[in-house]
mmCIF file of C-alpha atoms in Angstrom:
data_model
loop_
_atom_site.group_PDB
_atom_site.id
_atom_site.type_symbol
_atom_site.label_atom_id
_atom_site.label_comp_id
_atom_site.label_asym_id
_atom_site.label_seq_id
_atom_site.Cartn_x
_atom_site.Cartn_y
_atom_site.Cartn_z
ATOM 1 C CA UNK A 1 12.913 -5.704 -8.495
ATOM 2 C CA UNK A 2 13.416 -2.081 -7.479
ATOM 3 C CA UNK A 3 14.487 -1.745 -3.853
ATOM 4 C CA UNK A 4 13.366 1.268 -1.825
ATOM 5 C CA UNK A 5 15.455 2.379 1.153
ATOM 6 C CA UNK A 6 14.023 4.844 3.650
ATOM 7 C CA UNK A 7 15.881 6.725 6.338
ATOM 8 C CA UNK A 8 15.748 7.115 9.176
ATOM 9 C CA UNK A 9 13.752 4.068 10.280
ATOM 10 C CA UNK A 10 12.443 6.110 13.195
ATOM 11 C CA UNK A 11 12.749 9.587 14.608
ATOM 12 C CA UNK A 12 11.595 11.537 17.627
ATOM 13 C CA UNK A 13 10.403 15.078 17.155
ATOM 14 C CA UNK A 14 8.364 17.751 18.879
ATOM 15 C CA UNK A 15 5.216 19.525 17.760
ATOM 16 C CA UNK A 16 6.250 22.374 15.491
ATOM 17 C CA UNK A 17 9.486 20.732 14.340
ATOM 18 C CA UNK A 18 10.468 20.412 10.704
ATOM 19 C CA UNK A 19 10.923 16.774 9.746
ATOM 20 C CA UNK A 20 12.467 15.275 6.614
ATOM 21 C CA UNK A 21 12.323 11.628 5.562
ATOM 22 C CA UNK A 22 14.399 10.342 2.678
ATOM 23 C CA UNK A 23 13.717 7.532 0.232
ATOM 24 C CA UNK A 24 16.253 6.132 -2.209
ATOM 25 C CA UNK A 25 15.463 3.834 -5.110
ATOM 26 C CA UNK A 26 17.896 1.176 -6.317
ATOM 27 C CA UNK A 27 17.535 2.498 -9.876
ATOM 28 C CA UNK A 28 16.092 5.569 -11.513
ATOM 29 C CA UNK A 29 12.307 5.749 -11.227
ATOM 30 C CA UNK A 30 11.829 9.247 -12.694
ATOM 31 C CA UNK A 31 9.114 10.799 -10.504
ATOM 32 C CA UNK A 32 7.119 7.594 -9.969
ATOM 33 C CA UNK A 33 7.280 7.888 -6.204
ATOM 34 C CA UNK A 34 4.390 8.008 -3.753
ATOM 35 C CA UNK A 35 4.165 8.624 -0.005
ATOM 36 C CA UNK A 36 1.705 7.072 2.431
ATOM 37 C CA UNK A 37 0.885 7.728 6.073
ATOM 38 C CA UNK A 38 -0.217 4.913 8.362
ATOM 39 C CA UNK A 39 -1.511 5.351 11.893
ATOM 40 C CA UNK A 40 -1.635 2.416 14.336
ATOM 41 C CA UNK A 41 -4.448 0.000 13.547
ATOM 42 C CA UNK A 42 -5.418 1.899 10.412
ATOM 43 C CA UNK A 43 -4.969 1.443 6.684
ATOM 44 C CA UNK A 44 -2.338 3.481 4.851
ATOM 45 C CA UNK A 45 -3.427 6.787 3.378
ATOM 46 C CA UNK A 46 -2.021 8.299 0.180
ATOM 47 C CA UNK A 47 -0.408 11.667 0.885
ATOM 48 C CA UNK A 48 1.677 12.488 -2.171
ATOM 49 C CA UNK A 49 1.865 10.996 -5.649
ATOM 50 C CA UNK A 50 4.295 11.560 -8.501
ATOM 51 C CA UNK A 51 6.934 12.699 -6.011
ATOM 52 C CA UNK A 52 5.401 16.084 -5.270
ATOM 53 C CA UNK A 53 1.664 16.111 -5.994
ATOM 54 C CA UNK A 54 -0.256 16.636 -2.761
ATOM 55 C CA UNK A 55 -3.496 14.694 -2.527
ATOM 56 C CA UNK A 56 -6.744 16.557 -1.932
ATOM 57 C CA UNK A 57 -7.296 17.241 1.749
ATOM 58 C CA UNK A 58 -3.683 16.707 2.779
ATOM 59 C CA UNK A 59 -2.321 19.695 4.737
ATOM 60 C CA UNK A 60 0.113 21.965 2.950
ATOM 61 C CA UNK A 61 2.621 21.321 5.735
ATOM 62 C CA UNK A 62 3.450 18.154 3.784
ATOM 63 C CA UNK A 63 5.638 18.388 0.701
ATOM 64 C CA UNK A 64 7.574 16.010 -1.496
ATOM 65 C CA UNK A 65 10.563 16.474 -3.741
ATOM 66 C CA UNK A 66 12.912 14.466 -5.869
ATOM 67 C CA UNK A 67 13.466 12.668 -9.122
ATOM 68 C CA UNK A 68 15.559 9.778 -10.347
ATOM 69 C CA UNK A 69 16.700 7.862 -7.289
ATOM 70 C CA UNK A 70 16.501 10.330 -4.389
ATOM 71 C CA UNK A 71 13.332 11.644 -2.805
ATOM 72 C CA UNK A 72 12.257 13.459 0.339
ATOM 73 C CA UNK A 73 9.074 13.924 2.310
ATOM 74 C CA UNK A 74 9.070 17.028 4.487
ATOM 75 C CA UNK A 75 6.644 18.045 7.201
ATOM 76 C CA UNK A 76 7.277 21.736 7.721
ATOM 77 C CA UNK A 77 5.638 22.007 11.140
ATOM 78 C CA UNK A 78 4.822 18.739 12.871
ATOM 79 C CA UNK A 79 1.309 18.526 14.278
ATOM 80 C CA UNK A 80 0.015 16.041 16.881
ATOM 81 C CA UNK A 81 -1.969 14.173 14.222
ATOM 82 C CA UNK A 82 1.187 13.670 12.119
ATOM 83 C CA UNK A 83 2.721 11.130 14.465
ATOM 84 C CA UNK A 84 2.545 7.983 12.358
ATOM 85 C CA UNK A 85 4.599 5.711 10.119
ATOM 86 C CA UNK A 86 5.410 6.927 6.624
ATOM 87 C CA UNK A 87 6.120 4.715 3.609
ATOM 88 C CA UNK A 88 7.431 5.506 0.164
ATOM 89 C CA UNK A 89 6.378 3.358 -2.821
ATOM 90 C CA UNK A 90 7.663 3.215 -6.361
ATOM 91 C CA UNK A 91 5.106 3.025 -9.160
ATOM 92 C CA UNK A 92 7.677 2.851 -11.956
ATOM 93 C CA UNK A 93 7.575 -0.887 -12.549
ATOM 94 C CA UNK A 94 6.072 -4.036 -11.115
ATOM 95 C CA UNK A 95 6.447 -5.469 -8.577
ATOM 96 C CA UNK A 96 5.374 -2.312 -6.786
ATOM 97 C CA UNK A 97 7.691 -1.987 -3.811
ATOM 98 C CA UNK A 98 7.624 0.013 -0.597
ATOM 99 C CA UNK A 99 10.280 1.392 1.670
ATOM 100 C CA UNK A 100 10.560 -0.208 5.096
ATOM 101 C CA UNK A 101 8.827 2.732 6.767
ATOM 102 C CA UNK A 102 9.781 5.647 9.002
ATOM 103 C CA UNK A 103 8.086 5.894 12.375
ATOM 104 C CA UNK A 104 7.661 9.471 13.583
ATOM 105 C CA UNK A 105 7.322 9.543 17.364
ATOM 106 C CA UNK A 106 6.720 12.244 19.921
ATOM 107 C CA UNK A 107 9.814 13.520 21.714
ATOM 108 C CA UNK B 1 -17.572 8.240 -0.568
ATOM 109 C CA UNK B 2 -15.192 5.494 -1.658
ATOM 110 C CA UNK B 3 -15.485 2.430 0.548
ATOM 111 C CA UNK B 4 -13.597 -0.851 0.418
ATOM 112 C CA UNK B 5 -14.569 -3.537 2.909
ATOM 113 C CA UNK B 6 -12.545 -6.731 3.168
ATOM 114 C CA UNK B 7 -13.781 -9.995 4.595
ATOM 115 C CA UNK B 8 -12.834 -13.659 4.732
ATOM 116 C CA UNK B 9 -9.779 -13.573 6.961
ATOM 117 C CA UNK B 10 -9.226 -15.979 9.798
ATOM 118 C CA UNK B 11 -7.091 -18.757 11.231
ATOM 119 C CA UNK B 12 -5.994 -21.492 8.837
ATOM 120 C CA UNK B 13 -3.514 -24.335 9.100
ATOM 121 C CA UNK B 14 -0.357 -24.439 6.987
ATOM 122 C CA UNK B 15 -1.174 -25.886 3.590
ATOM 123 C CA UNK B 16 -4.762 -24.749 3.846
ATOM 124 C CA UNK B 17 -6.822 -22.350 1.735
ATOM 125 C CA UNK B 18 -8.747 -19.158 2.286
ATOM 126 C CA UNK B 19 -10.713 -16.815 0.046
ATOM 127 C CA UNK B 20 -10.698 -13.109 0.740
ATOM 128 C CA UNK B 21 -13.277 -10.690 -0.614
ATOM 129 C CA UNK B 22 -13.401 -6.921 -0.933
ATOM 130 C CA UNK B 23 -16.734 -5.159 -1.457
ATOM 131 C CA UNK B 24 -16.458 -1.800 -3.200
ATOM 132 C CA UNK B 25 -18.831 1.157 -3.194
ATOM 133 C CA UNK B 26 -18.831 4.873 -3.889
ATOM 134 C CA UNK B 27 -17.062 4.736 -7.251
ATOM 135 C CA UNK B 28 -17.339 3.145 -10.698
ATOM 136 C CA UNK B 29 -15.743 -0.176 -9.794
ATOM 137 C CA UNK B 30 -15.175 -1.421 -13.334
ATOM 138 C CA UNK B 31 -13.165 1.690 -14.205
ATOM 139 C CA UNK B 32 -10.397 0.953 -11.726
ATOM 140 C CA UNK B 33 -7.666 -1.610 -11.287
ATOM 141 C CA UNK B 34 -7.499 -3.250 -7.886
ATOM 142 C CA UNK B 35 -4.742 -4.741 -5.782
ATOM 143 C CA UNK B 36 -4.101 -6.698 -2.621
ATOM 144 C CA UNK B 37 -1.356 -5.414 -0.323
ATOM 145 C CA UNK B 38 -0.384 -7.195 2.878
ATOM 146 C CA UNK B 39 1.344 -6.280 6.109
ATOM 147 C CA UNK B 40 2.837 -8.901 8.395
ATOM 148 C CA UNK B 41 2.482 -8.142 12.124
ATOM 149 C CA UNK B 42 4.752 -5.240 13.033
ATOM 150 C CA UNK B 43 6.245 -5.140 9.526
ATOM 151 C CA UNK B 44 6.037 -3.027 6.387
ATOM 152 C CA UNK B 45 3.831 -3.147 3.318
ATOM 153 C CA UNK B 46 4.126 -5.752 0.564
ATOM 154 C CA UNK B 47 2.195 -5.649 -2.694
ATOM 155 C CA UNK B 48 0.701 -9.080 -3.399
ATOM 156 C CA UNK B 49 -1.396 -9.004 -6.558
ATOM 157 C CA UNK B 50 -3.185 -6.711 -8.999
ATOM 158 C CA UNK B 51 -5.946 -7.033 -11.576
ATOM 159 C CA UNK B 52 -6.925 -4.716 -14.408
ATOM 160 C CA UNK B 53 -10.264 -2.950 -14.473
ATOM 161 C CA UNK B 54 -11.833 -5.489 -16.819
ATOM 162 C CA UNK B 55 -10.182 -8.462 -15.173
ATOM 163 C CA UNK B 56 -8.264 -9.616 -18.234
ATOM 164 C CA UNK B 57 -4.799 -8.915 -16.814
ATOM 165 C CA UNK B 58 -3.462 -10.160 -13.511
ATOM 166 C CA UNK B 59 -0.128 -9.700 -11.761
ATOM 167 C CA UNK B 60 1.494 -11.402 -8.788
ATOM 168 C CA UNK B 61 4.442 -10.977 -6.481
ATOM 169 C CA UNK B 62 6.928 -13.830 -6.793
ATOM 170 C CA UNK B 63 6.228 -14.774 -3.165
ATOM 171 C CA UNK B 64 2.645 -15.805 -3.997
ATOM 172 C CA UNK B 65 2.802 -16.720 -7.687
ATOM 173 C CA UNK B 66 1.257 -20.120 -8.329
ATOM 174 C CA UNK B 67 -0.491 -20.177 -4.935
ATOM 175 C CA UNK B 68 -2.752 -17.105 -4.991
ATOM 176 C CA UNK B 69 -5.343 -16.126 -7.606
ATOM 177 C CA UNK B 70 -6.878 -12.686 -7.904
ATOM 178 C CA UNK B 71 -10.253 -12.208 -9.558
ATOM 179 C CA UNK B 72 -13.096 -9.718 -9.694
ATOM 180 C CA UNK B 73 -16.816 -9.687 -10.345
ATOM 181 C CA UNK B 74 -17.653 -6.268 -11.744
ATOM 182 C CA UNK B 75 -21.397 -6.989 -11.699
ATOM 183 C CA UNK B 76 -21.151 -7.453 -7.920
ATOM 184 C CA UNK B 77 -18.457 -4.818 -7.385
ATOM 185 C CA UNK B 78 -16.336 -7.379 -5.599
ATOM 186 C CA UNK B 79 -12.657 -8.290 -5.604
ATOM 187 C CA UNK B 80 -11.392 -11.696 -4.494
ATOM 188 C CA UNK B 81 -8.132 -13.336 -3.522
ATOM 189 C CA UNK B 82 -8.030 -17.133 -3.480
ATOM 190 C CA UNK B 83 -5.121 -18.226 -1.326
ATOM 191 C CA UNK B 84 -3.955 -21.847 -1.500
ATOM 192 C CA UNK B 85 -1.012 -23.730 0.011
ATOM 193 C CA UNK B 86 -0.794 -21.158 2.758
ATOM 194 C CA UNK B 87 2.417 -20.792 4.729
ATOM 195 C CA UNK B 88 3.249 -19.238 8.092
ATOM 196 C CA UNK B 89 4.915 -16.342 6.266
ATOM 197 C CA UNK B 90 1.569 -15.464 4.641
ATOM 198 C CA UNK B 91 0.302 -14.357 8.056
ATOM 199 C CA UNK B 92 -0.621 -10.698 7.645
ATOM 200 C CA UNK B 93 -3.322 -8.114 7.407
ATOM 201 C CA UNK B 94 -4.527 -8.116 3.804
ATOM 202 C CA UNK B 95 -5.709 -4.813 2.383
ATOM 203 C CA UNK B 96 -7.514 -4.277 -0.869
ATOM 204 C CA UNK B 97 -6.549 -1.053 -2.584
ATOM 205 C CA UNK B 98 -7.766 0.886 -5.598
ATOM 206 C CA UNK B 99 -5.583 2.254 -8.368
ATOM 207 C CA UNK B 100 -6.302 4.047 -11.613
ATOM 208 C CA UNK B 101 -4.393 1.518 -13.697
ATOM 209 C CA UNK B 102 -2.188 -1.546 -13.313
ATOM 210 C CA UNK B 103 0.621 0.424 -14.943
ATOM 211 C CA UNK B 104 2.410 2.916 -12.682
ATOM 212 C CA UNK B 105 0.176 1.789 -9.823
ATOM 213 C CA UNK B 106 -0.709 4.323 -7.135
ATOM 214 C CA UNK B 107 -2.917 3.041 -4.306
ATOM 215 C CA UNK B 108 -5.319 5.922 -3.725
ATOM 216 C CA UNK B 109 -7.886 4.228 -1.461
ATOM 217 C CA UNK B 110 -7.505 1.319 0.923
ATOM 218 C CA UNK B 111 -9.862 -0.896 2.859
ATOM 219 C CA UNK B 112 -9.511 -1.455 6.605
ATOM 220 C CA UNK B 113 -7.917 -4.865 6.103
ATOM 221 C CA UNK B 114 -8.651 -8.451 7.112
ATOM 222 C CA UNK B 115 -6.286 -10.552 9.218
ATOM 223 C CA UNK B 116 -5.059 -13.903 7.957
ATOM 224 C CA UNK B 117 -3.251 -16.120 10.452
ATOM 225 C CA UNK B 118 -1.553 -19.280 9.234
ATOM 226 C CA UNK B 119 -0.727 -21.513 12.172
ATOM 227 C CA UNK B 120 -1.184 -25.052 13.407
#
C-alpha cells in the first residue's frame, strides 16, 4: 500500500497569512494526488485533483503543486472560511489512501 | 445538483450486521463508480470499498475484505454496503462518494455520512 504523510499535523495561522501543507508519498505517484477540505461535522470536499487542477468554485487562493513523491497545498491568503482540516489522497493505485490530515486553526 | 444521502447506520453489537444505503440524485448514476469511505471518531479518512459503474467489479480494503459486500442497484440509483461480523474498530461515520472510474479514483462528491457504532 502507498503511505501518505502530511505535515504539519496542525498549524495556527491568522487571516491573511500564507499557509503551506506538504504531503509525501511512500513511492512515486506521478501527479495522482488530490486535496480535500473538511469542516467540523461536514463531509470532505474535493479542492484540487491531479496535483494542481483546481475544482470549479474553489477560490484561486488555493493552489497545488508537485509530482512524484512530494506535493504541496498552498493557501495564499487565509480566509475565515478556510479554517478546516485538509487531507491529501493518492489516486495512483488501490487501496486509495489518505494522509492523516492537517488541521488549520485560528491563531 | 448532485446529492448523495446515506442511511442505515446505528448501534450494533460486535459480531452483528448492518446494511448501509446511499441514494443518489442529480447525475447519471450508472455512469459513475461509487465508493464507501469511513472516518472513525476524531480520526482521518479510510477508503473501504468501491464498485464500478455497472457493478461488475468490486474492490475492498484489507481491513474489511471477507466481511463487507458492496453492491448497487442502478435502476433504483442506490448504493449499498452489507457489513457482517462487525468489530469495535468498524465504528465510524460512513460516507458514500462518487468517482468517475474505479481506476485512479478521485472522490468528487460525498454524502453527509451515516454513523455506525459497534458496541455491546
